[in-house]
Protein backbone atom coordinates (compact mmCIF):
# COMPACT_ATOMS: atom_id res chain seq x y z
CA UNK A 1 0.00 0.00 0.00
CA UNK A 2 1.34 3.43 -0.95
CA UNK A 3 1.05 6.32 1.47
CA UNK A 4 0.09 9.79 0.23
CA UNK A 5 1.25 13.24 1.25
CA UNK A 6 1.23 16.72 -0.22
CA UNK A 7 4.97 17.38 0.11
CA UNK A 8 7.64 14.72 0.52
CA UNK A 9 11.00 15.97 1.78
CA UNK A 10 14.13 13.83 1.61
CA UNK A 11 16.53 14.77 4.40
CA UNK A 12 16.15 16.82 7.57
CA UNK A 13 19.17 19.13 7.60
CA UNK A 14 19.01 22.85 6.84
CA UNK A 15 17.40 22.41 3.42
CA UNK A 16 14.85 19.87 4.65
CA UNK A 17 13.88 21.30 8.04
CA UNK A 18 13.46 24.89 6.83
CA UNK A 19 11.17 23.92 3.96
CA UNK A 20 9.31 21.44 6.18
CA UNK A 21 8.51 24.14 8.70
CA UNK A 22 7.20 26.71 6.25
CA UNK A 23 5.11 24.26 4.24
CA UNK A 24 3.64 22.58 7.32
CA UNK A 25 2.92 25.93 8.94
CA UNK A 26 1.25 26.99 5.69
CA UNK A 27 -1.18 24.09 5.84
CA UNK A 28 0.38 21.39 3.65
CA UNK A 29 0.65 17.77 4.70
CA UNK A 30 4.41 17.29 4.98
CA UNK A 31 6.34 14.03 5.34
CA UNK A 32 10.11 14.00 5.91
CA UNK A 33 12.15 10.87 5.21
CA UNK A 34 15.52 10.82 6.96
CA UNK A 35 18.11 8.13 6.33
CA UNK A 36 19.67 8.38 9.80
CA UNK A 37 18.42 7.72 13.32
CA UNK A 38 16.68 10.11 15.69
CA UNK A 39 19.21 10.69 18.49
CA UNK A 40 18.13 12.21 21.80
CA UNK A 41 20.16 14.88 23.57
CA UNK A 42 21.33 12.52 26.30
CA UNK A 43 22.43 9.96 23.69
CA UNK A 44 25.13 12.15 22.14
CA UNK A 45 28.49 10.62 23.11
CA UNK A 46 31.98 11.98 22.79
CA UNK A 47 33.82 8.81 21.90
CA UNK A 48 34.64 6.70 18.85
CA UNK A 49 33.20 3.36 19.89
CA UNK A 50 31.28 1.43 17.24
CA UNK A 51 27.59 1.92 17.90
CA UNK A 52 28.01 5.18 19.78
CA UNK A 53 26.25 8.28 18.55
CA UNK A 54 29.50 9.35 16.91
CA UNK A 55 29.50 6.48 14.42
CA UNK A 56 25.70 6.56 14.02
CA UNK A 57 25.26 10.26 13.18
CA UNK A 58 28.14 10.68 10.70
CA UNK A 59 28.38 9.62 7.08
CA UNK A 60 31.99 9.37 5.91
CA UNK A 61 32.18 8.50 2.22
CA UNK A 62 35.52 7.87 0.52
CA UNK A 63 35.53 8.75 -3.15
CA UNK A 64 38.22 8.74 -5.83
CA UNK A 65 40.32 11.76 -4.89
CA UNK A 66 37.82 13.26 -2.43
CA UNK A 67 36.18 12.13 0.81
CA UNK A 68 33.01 13.65 2.27
CA UNK A 69 32.06 13.93 5.93
CA UNK A 70 28.40 14.74 6.58
CA UNK A 71 25.48 14.15 8.90
CA UNK A 72 23.38 11.00 9.08
CA UNK A 73 20.59 11.64 11.59
CA UNK A 74 17.43 13.64 12.16
CA UNK A 75 18.67 17.22 11.88
CA UNK A 76 21.25 16.18 9.28
CA UNK A 77 24.34 18.29 8.86
CA UNK A 78 23.09 20.83 11.40
CA UNK A 79 23.69 18.29 14.17
CA UNK A 80 27.36 17.77 13.25
CA UNK A 81 28.29 21.25 12.02
CA UNK A 82 30.50 23.63 14.02
CA UNK A 83 27.80 26.34 14.19
CA UNK A 84 29.96 29.02 12.52
CA UNK A 85 27.53 31.18 10.53
CA UNK A 86 29.30 33.86 8.45
CA UNK A 87 27.62 35.29 5.35
CA UNK A 88 29.34 34.76 2.01
CA UNK A 89 31.39 37.74 0.76
CA UNK A 90 29.97 39.82 -2.09
CA UNK A 91 32.62 38.70 -4.57
CA UNK A 92 31.48 35.07 -4.22
CA UNK A 93 28.28 35.81 -6.12
CA UNK A 94 30.27 37.24 -9.06
CA UNK A 95 32.58 34.23 -9.45
CA UNK A 96 33.06 32.68 -12.90
CA UNK A 97 34.97 29.58 -11.84
CA UNK A 98 35.81 27.15 -14.61
CA UNK A 99 32.82 27.92 -16.88
CA UNK A 100 33.86 31.41 -18.00
CA UNK A 101 30.59 33.08 -16.98
CA UNK A 102 28.86 34.08 -13.77
CA UNK A 103 28.10 30.89 -11.84
CA UNK A 104 25.26 32.26 -9.73
CA UNK A 105 21.84 33.15 -11.15
CA UNK A 106 21.70 36.81 -12.17
CA UNK A 107 18.88 37.46 -9.71
CA UNK A 108 20.96 36.44 -6.69
CA UNK A 109 23.55 38.80 -5.23
CA UNK A 110 24.77 39.32 -1.70
CA UNK A 111 22.37 42.28 -1.38
CA UNK A 112 19.38 40.28 -2.62
CA UNK A 113 20.23 37.38 -0.30
CA UNK A 114 20.71 39.57 2.79
CA UNK A 115 16.98 39.60 3.76
CA UNK A 116 17.03 35.80 3.76
CA UNK A 117 20.25 35.78 5.77
CA UNK A 118 18.45 38.07 8.23
CA UNK A 119 15.55 35.65 8.53
CA UNK A 120 17.85 32.73 9.34
CA UNK A 121 19.79 34.84 11.81
CA UNK A 122 16.56 35.65 13.64
CA UNK A 123 15.23 32.10 13.57
CA UNK A 124 18.22 30.19 14.96
CA UNK A 125 19.33 32.82 16.23
CA UNK A 126 22.89 33.72 15.18
CA UNK A 127 25.06 35.43 17.77
CA UNK A 128 27.82 37.93 17.03
CA UNK A 129 30.59 37.01 19.44
CA UNK A 130 33.09 39.37 21.03
CA UNK A 131 36.53 38.52 22.36
CA UNK A 132 35.17 37.49 25.75
CA UNK A 133 33.32 34.61 24.06
CA UNK A 134 36.20 33.00 22.19
CA UNK A 135 37.94 29.77 23.13
CA UNK A 136 41.56 29.29 24.22
CA UNK A 137 42.42 28.21 20.69
CA UNK A 138 40.57 31.18 19.23
CA UNK A 139 42.42 33.62 21.47
CA UNK A 140 45.75 32.06 20.54
CA UNK A 141 44.94 32.22 16.82
CA UNK A 142 43.99 35.89 17.25
CA UNK A 143 47.28 36.59 19.01
CA UNK A 144 49.26 34.79 16.31
CA UNK A 145 47.52 36.75 13.56
CA UNK A 146 48.16 40.03 15.37
CA UNK A 147 51.82 39.17 15.94
CA UNK A 148 52.32 38.55 12.21
CA UNK A 149 50.57 41.79 11.20
CA UNK A 150 47.25 40.22 10.26
CA UNK A 151 43.77 40.77 11.62
CA UNK A 152 41.42 38.33 13.32
CA UNK A 153 37.71 38.40 14.05
CA UNK A 154 35.39 36.49 16.38
CA UNK A 155 33.14 34.41 14.13
CA UNK A 156 29.34 34.69 14.23
CA UNK A 157 27.90 31.49 15.63
CA UNK A 158 24.59 29.76 16.28
CA UNK A 159 25.46 28.90 19.88
CA UNK A 160 23.69 29.72 23.13
CA UNK A 161 26.70 30.63 25.25
CA UNK A 162 24.61 30.50 28.43
CA UNK A 163 24.34 26.73 27.89
CA UNK A 164 27.78 26.05 26.42
CA UNK A 165 30.14 24.16 28.74
CA UNK A 166 33.26 24.57 26.55
CA UNK A 167 33.46 20.80 26.10
CA UNK A 168 34.64 21.33 22.49
CA UNK A 169 32.64 18.39 21.13
CA UNK A 170 29.94 20.25 19.21
CA UNK A 171 30.90 18.36 16.06
CA UNK A 172 29.64 15.13 17.64
CA UNK A 173 26.25 16.57 18.59
CA UNK A 174 25.57 18.88 21.52
CA UNK A 175 24.57 17.18 24.78
CA UNK A 176 23.45 20.50 26.23
CA UNK A 177 21.35 21.91 23.34
CA UNK A 178 23.70 24.90 23.29
CA UNK A 179 24.35 24.47 19.57
CA UNK A 180 21.39 25.73 17.59
CA UNK A 181 20.87 22.88 15.18
CA UNK A 182 17.61 22.25 13.33
CA UNK A 183 16.63 20.14 16.35
CA UNK A 184 16.13 23.29 18.41
CA UNK A 185 14.10 25.50 16.05
CA UNK A 186 12.78 24.69 12.56
CA UNK A 187 12.28 20.96 13.04
CA UNK A 188 10.27 21.00 16.29
CA UNK A 189 8.28 23.92 14.87
CA UNK A 190 7.50 21.86 11.75
CA UNK A 191 6.33 18.97 13.92
CA UNK A 192 4.19 21.33 15.99
CA UNK A 193 2.40 22.17 12.71
CA UNK A 194 1.83 18.53 11.82
CA UNK A 195 4.92 17.53 9.82
CA UNK A 196 5.75 13.83 10.12
CA UNK A 197 9.39 12.75 10.49
CA UNK A 198 10.35 9.17 9.57
CA UNK A 199 13.91 8.26 10.55
CA UNK A 200 15.86 5.32 9.10
CA UNK A 201 14.08 5.77 5.75
CA UNK A 202 16.63 5.81 2.92
CA UNK A 203 15.20 7.09 -0.36
CA UNK A 204 16.36 5.16 -3.43
CA UNK A 205 14.61 6.73 -6.42
CA UNK A 206 11.63 8.69 -7.75
CA UNK A 207 9.11 7.63 -10.36
CA UNK A 208 6.33 9.67 -11.99
CA UNK A 209 2.62 9.07 -11.46
CA UNK A 210 -0.08 9.50 -14.11
CA UNK A 211 -1.42 12.64 -12.37
CA UNK A 212 1.96 14.40 -12.71
CA UNK A 213 2.97 13.78 -9.14
CA UNK A 214 5.77 11.54 -7.95
CA UNK A 215 6.21 8.22 -6.17
CA UNK A 216 9.14 8.09 -3.75
CA UNK A 217 10.70 4.66 -3.19
CA UNK A 218 12.53 3.99 0.08
CA UNK A 219 14.16 1.26 2.16
CA UNK A 220 13.98 1.07 5.94
CA UNK A 221 17.48 0.47 7.24
CA UNK A 222 18.58 -1.25 10.42
CA UNK A 223 19.22 0.99 13.41
CA UNK A 224 22.53 -0.74 14.22
CA UNK A 225 23.85 -2.04 10.90
CA UNK A 226 23.20 0.38 8.03
CA UNK A 227 24.04 -2.32 5.50
CA UNK A 228 20.81 -4.14 6.35
CA UNK A 229 17.38 -3.26 4.94
CA UNK A 230 14.28 -4.51 6.75
CA UNK A 231 11.55 -3.55 4.30
CA UNK A 232 10.73 -1.11 1.52
CA UNK A 233 7.82 1.14 0.66
CA UNK A 234 6.54 4.04 -1.41
CA UNK A 235 4.90 7.40 -0.82
CA UNK A 236 3.04 9.47 -3.42
CA UNK A 237 3.51 13.25 -3.30
CA UNK A 238 2.52 16.24 -5.37
CA UNK A 239 5.80 18.01 -4.59
CA UNK A 240 9.16 16.40 -3.81
CA UNK A 241 11.98 18.34 -2.14
CA UNK A 242 15.41 16.70 -2.19
CA UNK A 243 17.62 17.78 0.70
CA UNK A 244 19.73 14.69 1.24
CA UNK A 245 23.04 16.55 0.89
CA UNK A 246 25.49 17.14 -1.94
CA UNK A 247 26.77 13.57 -1.67
CA UNK A 248 23.37 11.88 -1.85
CA UNK A 249 20.89 14.09 -3.74
CA UNK A 250 22.60 13.67 -7.14
CA UNK A 251 22.82 9.89 -6.61
CA UNK A 252 19.05 9.68 -6.01
CA UNK A 253 18.39 11.67 -9.18
CA UNK A 254 20.82 9.63 -11.25
CA UNK A 255 19.16 6.42 -10.10
CA UNK A 256 15.76 7.93 -10.99
CA UNK A 257 16.75 8.79 -14.56
CA UNK A 258 15.60 5.44 -15.99
CA UNK A 259 12.04 6.15 -14.83
CA UNK A 260 11.84 9.96 -14.99
CA UNK A 261 13.75 10.54 -18.19
CA UNK A 262 17.00 12.33 -18.89
CA UNK A 263 18.42 14.39 -16.06
CA UNK A 264 19.94 17.85 -16.61
CA UNK A 265 23.65 17.78 -17.44
CA UNK A 266 24.46 19.44 -14.10
CA UNK A 267 23.13 16.57 -11.98
CA UNK A 268 26.15 14.93 -10.37
CA UNK A 269 28.63 17.34 -11.94
CA UNK A 270 30.44 20.53 -10.84
CA UNK A 271 30.84 19.21 -7.28
CA UNK A 272 32.83 21.50 -4.97
CA UNK A 273 34.55 20.63 -1.72
CA UNK A 274 34.38 24.33 -0.77
CA UNK A 275 38.11 24.43 -1.46
CA UNK A 276 38.78 23.02 2.00
CA UNK A 277 42.05 22.03 3.56
CA UNK A 278 43.45 21.66 7.09
CA UNK A 279 46.82 22.59 8.59
CA UNK A 280 48.00 21.43 12.01
CA UNK A 281 50.54 23.45 13.99
CA UNK A 282 52.48 22.12 16.96
CA UNK A 283 53.00 25.07 19.31
CA UNK A 284 56.28 25.75 21.06
CA UNK A 285 54.95 26.44 24.56
CA UNK A 286 58.07 28.31 25.67
CA UNK A 287 57.99 30.62 22.65
CA UNK A 288 54.25 31.25 23.04
CA UNK A 289 54.95 32.43 26.61
CA UNK A 290 58.03 34.46 25.71
CA UNK A 291 56.88 36.07 22.47
CA UNK A 292 53.12 36.42 22.93
CA UNK A 293 53.12 36.79 26.69
CA UNK A 294 50.37 34.20 27.12
CA UNK A 295 50.09 31.95 30.14
CA UNK A 296 47.51 30.13 32.23
CA UNK A 297 47.16 29.69 35.95
CA UNK A 298 48.87 26.31 35.85
CA UNK A 299 51.88 27.88 34.15
CA UNK A 300 51.20 26.45 30.73
CA UNK A 301 51.15 28.90 27.87
CA UNK A 302 48.53 27.01 25.84
CA UNK A 303 48.32 23.18 26.02
CA UNK A 304 44.55 23.53 25.73
CA UNK A 305 43.59 21.93 22.44
CA UNK A 306 40.66 20.16 24.10
CA UNK A 307 39.23 23.21 25.92
CA UNK A 308 36.65 25.51 24.37
CA UNK A 309 34.33 25.52 21.39
CA UNK A 310 34.75 24.68 17.73
CA UNK A 311 35.71 27.62 15.48
CA UNK A 312 35.49 30.97 17.24
CA UNK A 313 38.09 33.17 15.48
CA UNK A 314 38.82 33.64 11.78
CA UNK A 315 41.31 35.54 9.66
CA UNK A 316 39.50 37.18 6.73
CA UNK A 317 42.32 39.33 5.31
CA UNK A 318 42.24 37.46 1.99
CA UNK A 319 38.48 37.84 1.54
CA UNK A 320 39.25 40.79 -0.70
CA UNK A 321 37.23 41.20 -3.89
CA UNK A 322 40.09 43.05 -5.55
CA UNK A 323 42.25 39.93 -5.47
CA UNK A 324 42.19 37.57 -8.48
CA UNK A 325 39.92 34.56 -8.34
CA UNK A 326 41.50 31.51 -6.63
CA UNK A 327 43.64 33.81 -4.44
CA UNK A 328 40.84 34.52 -1.94
CA UNK A 329 40.39 32.39 1.17
CA UNK A 330 39.67 32.43 4.88
CA UNK A 331 41.66 30.88 7.72
CA UNK A 332 39.68 29.69 10.72
CA UNK A 333 40.83 28.22 14.00
CA UNK A 334 39.17 24.85 14.39
CA UNK A 335 39.03 22.04 16.91
CA UNK A 336 38.89 18.71 15.10
CA UNK A 337 38.25 15.82 17.52
CA UNK A 338 40.71 12.92 17.79
CA UNK A 339 40.39 9.94 15.51
CA UNK A 340 40.52 10.77 11.82
CA UNK A 341 42.12 14.13 12.65
CA UNK A 342 44.92 12.45 14.56
CA UNK A 343 45.57 10.06 11.67
CA UNK A 344 45.64 12.70 8.93
CA UNK A 345 47.49 15.44 10.83
CA UNK A 346 51.08 15.57 9.59
CA UNK A 347 54.44 15.86 11.31
CA UNK A 348 55.90 19.26 10.39
CA UNK A 349 59.31 19.42 8.77
CA UNK A 350 59.45 16.02 7.09
CA UNK A 351 60.18 15.56 3.40
CA UNK A 352 57.15 13.30 2.87
CA UNK A 353 53.83 12.67 4.66
CA UNK A 354 53.98 10.51 7.78
CA UNK A 355 50.59 9.49 9.05
CA UNK A 356 52.16 6.80 11.27
CA UNK A 357 55.64 5.95 12.55
CA UNK A 358 58.00 7.19 15.31
CA UNK A 359 57.85 10.85 14.27
CA UNK A 360 54.06 10.78 14.36
CA UNK A 361 54.13 9.10 17.76
CA UNK A 362 56.26 11.92 19.14
CA UNK A 363 53.94 14.51 17.60
CA UNK A 364 50.87 12.91 19.19
CA UNK A 365 52.51 13.22 22.62
CA UNK A 366 52.13 16.99 22.17
CA UNK A 367 48.49 16.83 21.04
CA UNK A 368 47.29 19.30 23.68
CA UNK A 369 49.53 21.94 22.06
CA UNK A 370 48.11 21.48 18.58
CA UNK A 371 46.31 24.28 16.77
CA UNK A 372 44.34 23.31 13.67
CA UNK A 373 43.61 25.90 10.99
CA UNK A 374 40.75 25.33 8.57
CA UNK A 375 41.19 26.84 5.10
CA UNK A 376 38.29 27.58 2.77
CA UNK A 377 39.52 28.52 -0.71
CA UNK A 378 38.08 28.78 -4.24
CA UNK A 379 38.09 25.57 -6.26
CA UNK A 380 37.11 24.69 -9.84
CA UNK A 381 34.00 22.55 -9.19
CA UNK A 382 35.86 19.56 -10.63
CA UNK A 383 33.97 16.75 -8.88
CA UNK A 384 31.87 14.29 -10.93
CA UNK A 385 29.60 11.49 -9.67
CA UNK A 386 29.86 8.19 -11.53
CA UNK A 387 27.47 5.25 -11.69
CA UNK A 388 25.23 5.11 -8.60
CA UNK A 389 25.61 2.16 -6.22
CA UNK A 390 22.71 -0.33 -6.11
CA UNK A 391 21.24 1.33 -2.99
CA UNK A 392 21.97 4.43 -0.96
CA UNK A 393 24.67 6.95 -1.73
CA UNK A 394 27.63 4.61 -1.22
CA UNK A 395 28.77 1.02 -0.91
CA UNK A 396 28.67 0.50 2.85
CA UNK A 397 32.03 -0.79 4.06
CA UNK A 398 31.30 -0.97 7.77
CA UNK A 399 28.32 -1.38 10.03
CA UNK A 400 28.01 2.39 10.40
CA UNK A 401 29.52 5.61 9.11
CA UNK A 402 31.98 4.40 6.45
CA UNK A 403 31.22 3.93 2.76
CA UNK A 404 32.83 3.98 -0.67
CA UNK A 405 31.13 6.43 -3.02
CA UNK A 406 30.98 7.18 -6.76
CA UNK A 407 32.55 10.68 -6.61
CA UNK A 408 35.66 11.33 -8.71
CA UNK A 409 37.71 14.44 -7.90
CA UNK A 410 40.89 15.48 -9.70
CA UNK A 411 41.90 18.96 -8.48
CA UNK A 412 42.88 21.43 -11.20
CA UNK A 413 45.89 23.68 -11.16
CA UNK A 414 43.63 26.54 -10.03
CA UNK A 415 42.44 24.57 -7.02
CA UNK A 416 45.94 23.41 -6.12
CA UNK A 417 47.24 26.96 -6.38
CA UNK A 418 44.54 28.18 -3.98
CA UNK A 419 45.50 25.47 -1.49
CA UNK A 420 49.19 26.37 -1.82
CA UNK A 421 48.56 30.06 -1.18
CA UNK A 422 46.50 29.29 1.91
CA UNK A 423 49.15 26.84 3.15
CA UNK A 424 51.86 29.48 2.70
CA UNK A 425 49.82 32.09 4.58
CA UNK A 426 49.28 29.66 7.48
CA UNK A 427 52.98 28.85 7.61
CA UNK A 428 53.98 32.51 7.63
CA UNK A 429 51.58 33.34 10.48
CA UNK A 430 52.24 30.30 12.64
CA UNK A 431 55.99 29.87 12.29
CA UNK A 432 56.96 33.52 12.79
CA UNK A 433 59.63 33.82 15.51
CA UNK A 434 59.57 30.07 16.16
CA UNK A 435 56.10 30.03 17.70
CA UNK A 436 55.11 26.77 15.99
CA UNK A 437 55.83 24.32 13.21
CA UNK A 438 53.02 23.57 10.78
CA UNK A 439 52.14 21.09 8.02
CA UNK A 440 49.01 20.47 5.91
CA UNK A 441 47.01 17.29 6.39
CA UNK A 442 47.87 14.53 3.96
CA UNK A 443 45.72 13.74 0.92
CA UNK A 444 47.44 10.38 0.57
CA UNK A 445 45.04 8.33 2.69
CA UNK A 446 41.54 9.41 1.67
CA UNK A 447 42.28 12.02 -0.99
CA UNK A 448 41.17 15.60 -0.49
CA UNK A 449 38.38 15.93 2.07
CA UNK A 450 35.52 18.23 2.87
CA UNK A 451 33.02 18.72 5.64
CA UNK A 452 31.08 21.11 3.40
CA UNK A 453 30.24 19.37 0.10
CA UNK A 454 28.52 21.69 -2.38
CA UNK A 455 27.22 22.24 -5.91
CA UNK A 456 26.47 18.75 -7.26
CA UNK A 457 22.97 19.93 -8.40
CA UNK A 458 23.49 23.65 -8.51
CA UNK A 459 21.18 26.54 -9.34
CA UNK A 460 22.01 28.81 -12.27
CA UNK A 461 20.85 30.62 -15.40
CA UNK A 462 22.69 28.36 -17.86
CA UNK A 463 21.01 25.01 -18.54
CA UNK A 464 24.31 23.55 -19.71
CA UNK A 465 26.08 24.08 -16.38
CA UNK A 466 23.31 24.06 -13.75
CA UNK A 467 20.85 21.36 -12.76
CA UNK A 468 18.30 23.70 -11.23
CA UNK A 469 16.41 26.81 -12.23
CA UNK A 470 17.12 29.85 -10.01
CA UNK A 471 13.99 28.91 -7.98
CA UNK A 472 15.59 25.51 -7.13
CA UNK A 473 13.25 23.49 -9.38
CA UNK A 474 14.90 20.65 -11.29
CA UNK A 475 15.17 21.47 -14.99
CA UNK A 476 12.69 19.52 -17.18
CA UNK A 477 11.13 17.88 -14.10
CA UNK A 478 8.51 20.24 -12.65
CA UNK A 479 7.51 19.62 -9.06
CA UNK A 480 10.95 18.39 -7.94
CA UNK A 481 13.01 20.89 -5.96
CA UNK A 482 16.51 20.71 -4.41
CA UNK A 483 17.20 22.88 -1.36
CA UNK A 484 20.33 21.43 0.26
CA UNK A 485 24.04 22.17 -0.12
CA UNK A 486 24.06 20.61 -3.59
CA UNK A 487 22.12 23.65 -4.87
CA UNK A 488 24.89 26.13 -3.92
CA UNK A 489 26.75 27.03 -7.15
CA UNK A 490 30.30 26.85 -5.85
CA UNK A 491 32.86 27.39 -3.11
CA UNK A 492 32.03 30.23 -0.71
CA UNK A 493 35.42 30.86 0.99
CA UNK A 494 33.60 30.71 4.36
CA UNK A 495 31.50 28.17 6.27
CA UNK A 496 28.45 27.52 4.06
CA UNK A 497 25.68 26.72 6.60
CA UNK A 498 24.32 30.28 6.69
CA UNK A 499 24.15 30.46 2.89
CA UNK A 500 22.54 27.03 2.55
CA UNK A 501 19.90 28.04 5.08
CA UNK A 502 19.30 31.44 3.43
CA UNK A 503 18.86 29.81 0.01
CA UNK A 504 16.40 27.33 1.52
CA UNK A 505 14.40 30.20 3.01
CA UNK A 506 14.48 31.99 -0.34
CA UNK A 507 13.22 28.88 -2.17
CA UNK A 508 10.04 28.48 -0.12
CA UNK A 509 7.74 31.07 -1.80
CA UNK A 510 8.36 29.43 -5.19
CA UNK A 511 7.74 25.95 -3.79
CA UNK A 512 4.50 27.16 -2.23
CA UNK A 513 3.35 28.54 -5.60
CA UNK A 514 4.19 25.24 -7.31
CA UNK A 515 2.29 23.32 -4.64
CA UNK A 516 -0.74 25.58 -5.03
CA UNK A 517 -0.71 24.99 -8.79
CA UNK A 518 -0.78 21.25 -8.05
CA UNK A 519 -3.84 21.56 -5.83
CA UNK A 520 -2.22 21.78 -2.40
CA UNK A 521 -4.02 24.09 0.04
CA UNK A 522 -0.97 25.90 1.40
CA UNK A 523 0.03 29.49 2.13
CA UNK A 524 3.31 31.29 2.67
CA UNK A 525 4.02 33.72 5.48
CA UNK A 526 4.69 31.83 8.72
CA UNK A 527 6.66 33.78 11.35
CA UNK A 528 10.09 32.85 12.63
CA UNK A 529 9.98 29.39 14.21
CA UNK A 530 11.59 30.77 17.37
CA UNK A 531 8.24 31.40 19.04
CA UNK A 532 6.41 28.45 17.54
CA UNK A 533 7.52 25.75 19.97
CA UNK A 534 8.85 25.34 23.46
CA UNK A 535 11.86 23.54 22.02
CA UNK A 536 13.24 20.14 21.26
CA UNK A 537 12.60 18.36 24.56
CA UNK A 538 8.85 18.20 24.08
CA UNK A 539 9.21 16.78 20.60
CA UNK A 540 11.98 14.24 20.81
CA UNK A 541 9.88 11.78 22.78
CA UNK A 542 7.15 11.59 20.14
CA UNK A 543 6.76 8.02 18.83
CA UNK A 544 8.69 7.24 15.66
CA UNK A 545 6.39 6.46 12.73
CA UNK A 546 7.49 3.55 10.57
CA UNK A 547 5.57 2.42 7.51
CA UNK A 548 3.43 -0.58 8.31
CA UNK A 549 3.49 -0.01 12.07
XYZ file of C-alpha atoms in Angstrom, residues 39-58 169 171-175:
26
model
C 19.210 10.690 18.490
C 18.133 12.212 21.796
C 20.161 14.879 23.567
C 21.326 12.516 26.299
C 22.431 9.965 23.695
C 25.128 12.152 22.138
C 28.486 10.618 23.114
C 31.983 11.978 22.788
C 33.825 8.813 21.901
C 34.637 6.699 18.845
C 33.204 3.361 19.890
C 31.283 1.432 17.243
C 27.586 1.920 17.897
C 28.009 5.183 19.780
C 26.245 8.284 18.548
C 29.505 9.346 16.905
C 29.502 6.480 14.419
C 25.704 6.565 14.022
C 25.262 10.264 13.183
C 28.136 10.677 10.704
C 32.635 18.392 21.133
C 30.903 18.358 16.055
C 29.637 15.130 17.637
C 26.248 16.567 18.590
C 25.570 18.880 21.524
C 24.571 17.176 24.779
